[in-house]
C-alpha cells in the first residue's frame, strides 16, 4: 500500500502570506495526486488533480507542483476564506486509495 | 450540475446492519467510478470502497472487507453501500464521491454532503 505523509499537520499564517503544504508518498505515484479543501461541517472539495491541474472555479492563488514521491500545495496569498483542512490523495496504485493525514490552516 | 445525495444513515447497535444510498443526477452515471469515503468524528478522510463505471469492479479498504458491499444500479443512477456486522469504529460521516474516470483509480471531483452513521450500544 502507498502511504501518504502530509506536513505540517497544522499551520497559522497571516492574511497575504504564502503557505506551502507538502505531501510525500511512500513510492513514486507519477503525478497521480489530488488536493482537497474541507471546511468545517462540509464535504471535501477538489482543488487540483494530476498534481498541478487546477479545477474549474478554483482561485488561481492555489497551485500544485511536484513529481515522483514529493508534492506541494501552495497558496500564494492566504485569504480568510482559505481557513480549512487540506488533504492530499494518491490514485496511482489502488486499492487502496489513500489520503494524507490533513493540514489544518488557520489565520494568525 | 452534478449532484450526489446520500441517505440511509442513522444510529445502530454494534453487530447491526445498515444500507446507505447515493442518488446521482446531472451526469452519465455509468461512465464514472464511484467511491464511499468516511470521516470519523474529528479525524481525517478514510477511503472505504470504490466501484468502477461500466464493469462494476469493486475494491475495499481492509477495515471493511468482508463486512461492507458496494454496488450500483446504473439504471437508477444510484450507488449503494451495504454495511453488516457494524462496529463502534465504523461511526463516521459517510460521503459518496464521483470519480474523474471510469477506472477505480481516480481523484474525486464531486462529493455528496454526507450521511452520519453512529454505532453505539
PDB file of C-alpha atoms in Angstrom, chain A residues 2-106:
ATOM      1  CA  UNK A   2       1.143   3.549  -0.699  1.00  0.00           C
ATOM      2  CA  UNK A   3       1.346   5.715   2.412  1.00  0.00           C
ATOM      3  CA  UNK A   4       0.829   9.466   2.148  1.00  0.00           C
ATOM      4  CA  UNK A   5       2.557  11.716   4.695  1.00  0.00           C
ATOM      5  CA  UNK A   6       1.447  15.326   4.901  1.00  0.00           C
ATOM      6  CA  UNK A   7       3.226  18.142   6.674  1.00  0.00           C
ATOM      7  CA  UNK A   8       2.738  20.201   8.654  1.00  0.00           C
ATOM      8  CA  UNK A   9      -0.336  18.883  10.443  1.00  0.00           C
ATOM      9  CA  UNK A  10      -1.348  22.458  11.192  1.00  0.00           C
ATOM     10  CA  UNK A  11      -0.168  25.969  10.492  1.00  0.00           C
ATOM     11  CA  UNK A  12      -1.084  29.514  11.336  1.00  0.00           C
ATOM     12  CA  UNK A  13      -0.323  32.321   8.895  1.00  0.00           C
ATOM     13  CA  UNK A  14      -1.306  35.915   8.266  1.00  0.00           C
ATOM     14  CA  UNK A  15      -3.594  37.140   5.517  1.00  0.00           C
ATOM     15  CA  UNK A  16      -1.493  37.638   2.412  1.00  0.00           C
ATOM     16  CA  UNK A  17       1.176  35.122   3.419  1.00  0.00           C
ATOM     17  CA  UNK A  18       2.449  32.409   1.121  1.00  0.00           C
ATOM     18  CA  UNK A  19       1.520  28.991   2.504  1.00  0.00           C
ATOM     19  CA  UNK A  20       3.068  25.688   1.490  1.00  0.00           C
ATOM     20  CA  UNK A  21       1.824  22.204   2.347  1.00  0.00           C
ATOM     21  CA  UNK A  22       3.784  19.118   1.419  1.00  0.00           C
ATOM     22  CA  UNK A  23       2.756  15.554   0.753  1.00  0.00           C
ATOM     23  CA  UNK A  24       5.196  12.669   0.470  1.00  0.00           C
ATOM     24  CA  UNK A  25       4.270   9.292  -0.963  1.00  0.00           C
ATOM     25  CA  UNK A  26       5.973   6.090   0.126  1.00  0.00           C
ATOM     26  CA  UNK A  27       6.697   5.329  -3.543  1.00  0.00           C
ATOM     27  CA  UNK A  28       6.570   7.038  -6.921  1.00  0.00           C
ATOM     28  CA  UNK A  29       2.965   7.980  -7.747  1.00  0.00           C
ATOM     29  CA  UNK A  30       3.725   9.566 -11.143  1.00  0.00           C
ATOM     30  CA  UNK A  31       1.750  12.771 -10.508  1.00  0.00           C
ATOM     31  CA  UNK A  32      -1.444  10.827  -9.677  1.00  0.00           C
ATOM     32  CA  UNK A  33      -2.119  13.199  -6.815  1.00  0.00           C
ATOM     33  CA  UNK A  34      -5.140  15.279  -5.864  1.00  0.00           C
ATOM     34  CA  UNK A  35      -5.581  18.049  -3.306  1.00  0.00           C
ATOM     35  CA  UNK A  36      -8.830  18.728  -1.442  1.00  0.00           C
ATOM     36  CA  UNK A  37     -10.076  21.547   0.768  1.00  0.00           C
ATOM     37  CA  UNK A  38     -12.521  20.764   3.555  1.00  0.00           C
ATOM     38  CA  UNK A  39     -14.215  23.442   5.618  1.00  0.00           C
ATOM     39  CA  UNK A  40     -15.783  22.514   8.978  1.00  0.00           C
ATOM     40  CA  UNK A  41     -19.017  20.578   8.614  1.00  0.00           C
ATOM     41  CA  UNK A  42     -18.718  20.446   4.835  1.00  0.00           C
ATOM     42  CA  UNK A  43     -17.762  17.863   2.238  1.00  0.00           C
ATOM     43  CA  UNK A  44     -14.276  17.954   0.743  1.00  0.00           C
ATOM     44  CA  UNK A  45     -13.832  19.995  -2.419  1.00  0.00           C
ATOM     45  CA  UNK A  46     -11.400  19.017  -5.166  1.00  0.00           C
ATOM     46  CA  UNK A  47      -8.819  21.758  -5.787  1.00  0.00           C
ATOM     47  CA  UNK A  48      -6.286  20.116  -8.083  1.00  0.00           C
ATOM     48  CA  UNK A  49      -5.600  16.759  -9.708  1.00  0.00           C
ATOM     49  CA  UNK A  50      -2.713  15.391 -11.699  1.00  0.00           C
ATOM     50  CA  UNK A  51      -0.554  17.191  -9.133  1.00  0.00           C
ATOM     51  CA  UNK A  52      -0.933  20.592 -10.822  1.00  0.00           C
ATOM     52  CA  UNK A  53      -4.210  20.772 -12.754  1.00  0.00           C
ATOM     53  CA  UNK A  54      -6.479  23.367 -11.207  1.00  0.00           C
ATOM     54  CA  UNK A  55     -10.165  22.545 -11.102  1.00  0.00           C
ATOM     55  CA  UNK A  56     -12.560  24.971 -12.798  1.00  0.00           C
ATOM     56  CA  UNK A  57     -13.565  27.777 -10.467  1.00  0.00           C
ATOM     57  CA  UNK A  58     -10.694  27.324  -8.018  1.00  0.00           C
ATOM     58  CA  UNK A  59      -8.855  30.610  -7.414  1.00  0.00           C
ATOM     59  CA  UNK A  60      -5.512  30.923  -9.131  1.00  0.00           C
ATOM     60  CA  UNK A  61      -3.768  31.586  -5.809  1.00  0.00           C
ATOM     61  CA  UNK A  62      -3.861  27.795  -5.370  1.00  0.00           C
ATOM     62  CA  UNK A  63      -1.207  25.841  -7.228  1.00  0.00           C
ATOM     63  CA  UNK A  64       0.357  22.408  -7.099  1.00  0.00           C
ATOM     64  CA  UNK A  65       3.737  21.041  -8.041  1.00  0.00           C
ATOM     65  CA  UNK A  66       5.977  18.058  -7.560  1.00  0.00           C
ATOM     66  CA  UNK A  67       6.921  14.743  -9.057  1.00  0.00           C
ATOM     67  CA  UNK A  68       7.875  11.236  -8.042  1.00  0.00           C
ATOM     68  CA  UNK A  69       7.192  10.989  -4.325  1.00  0.00           C
ATOM     69  CA  UNK A  70       7.155  14.671  -3.262  1.00  0.00           C
ATOM     70  CA  UNK A  71       4.331  17.120  -3.925  1.00  0.00           C
ATOM     71  CA  UNK A  72       3.400  20.619  -2.779  1.00  0.00           C
ATOM     72  CA  UNK A  73       0.238  22.677  -2.499  1.00  0.00           C
ATOM     73  CA  UNK A  74       0.883  26.413  -2.427  1.00  0.00           C
ATOM     74  CA  UNK A  75      -1.472  29.247  -1.565  1.00  0.00           C
ATOM     75  CA  UNK A  76       0.309  32.357  -2.840  1.00  0.00           C
ATOM     76  CA  UNK A  77      -1.670  34.895  -0.813  1.00  0.00           C
ATOM     77  CA  UNK A  78      -3.676  33.440   2.064  1.00  0.00           C
ATOM     78  CA  UNK A  79      -7.238  34.736   2.342  1.00  0.00           C
ATOM     79  CA  UNK A  80      -9.674  34.422   5.276  1.00  0.00           C
ATOM     80  CA  UNK A  81     -11.881  32.087   3.239  1.00  0.00           C
ATOM     81  CA  UNK A  82      -8.958  29.654   2.867  1.00  0.00           C
ATOM     82  CA  UNK A  83      -9.264  28.583   6.504  1.00  0.00           C
ATOM     83  CA  UNK A  84      -9.834  24.849   6.147  1.00  0.00           C
ATOM     84  CA  UNK A  85      -8.180  21.457   6.357  1.00  0.00           C
ATOM     85  CA  UNK A  86      -6.338  20.355   3.234  1.00  0.00           C
ATOM     86  CA  UNK A  87      -5.820  16.719   2.206  1.00  0.00           C
ATOM     87  CA  UNK A  88      -3.735  15.067  -0.472  1.00  0.00           C
ATOM     88  CA  UNK A  89      -4.805  11.795  -2.079  1.00  0.00           C
ATOM     89  CA  UNK A  90      -2.966   9.369  -4.332  1.00  0.00           C
ATOM     90  CA  UNK A  91      -4.736   7.415  -7.042  1.00  0.00           C
ATOM     91  CA  UNK A  92      -1.744   5.848  -8.770  1.00  0.00           C
ATOM     92  CA  UNK A  93      -1.982   2.422  -7.186  1.00  0.00           C
ATOM     93  CA  UNK A  94      -5.347   1.176  -5.949  1.00  0.00           C
ATOM     94  CA  UNK A  95      -6.560  -0.385  -3.849  1.00  0.00           C
ATOM     95  CA  UNK A  96      -6.319   1.240  -1.507  1.00  0.00           C
ATOM     96  CA  UNK A  97      -6.945   4.869  -2.390  1.00  0.00           C
ATOM     97  CA  UNK A  98      -5.023   6.726   0.300  1.00  0.00           C
ATOM     98  CA  UNK A  99      -5.272  10.191   1.798  1.00  0.00           C
ATOM     99  CA  UNK A 100      -2.739  12.191   3.711  1.00  0.00           C
ATOM    100  CA  UNK A 101      -3.474  12.975   7.331  1.00  0.00           C
ATOM    101  CA  UNK A 102      -4.530  16.541   6.622  1.00  0.00           C
ATOM    102  CA  UNK A 103      -3.190  20.038   7.259  1.00  0.00           C
ATOM    103  CA  UNK A 104      -5.300  22.476   9.236  1.00  0.00           C
ATOM    104  CA  UNK A 105      -4.761  26.068   8.064  1.00  0.00           C
ATOM    105  CA  UNK A 106      -5.679  28.937  10.382  1.00  0.00           C
TER     106      UNK A 106
END
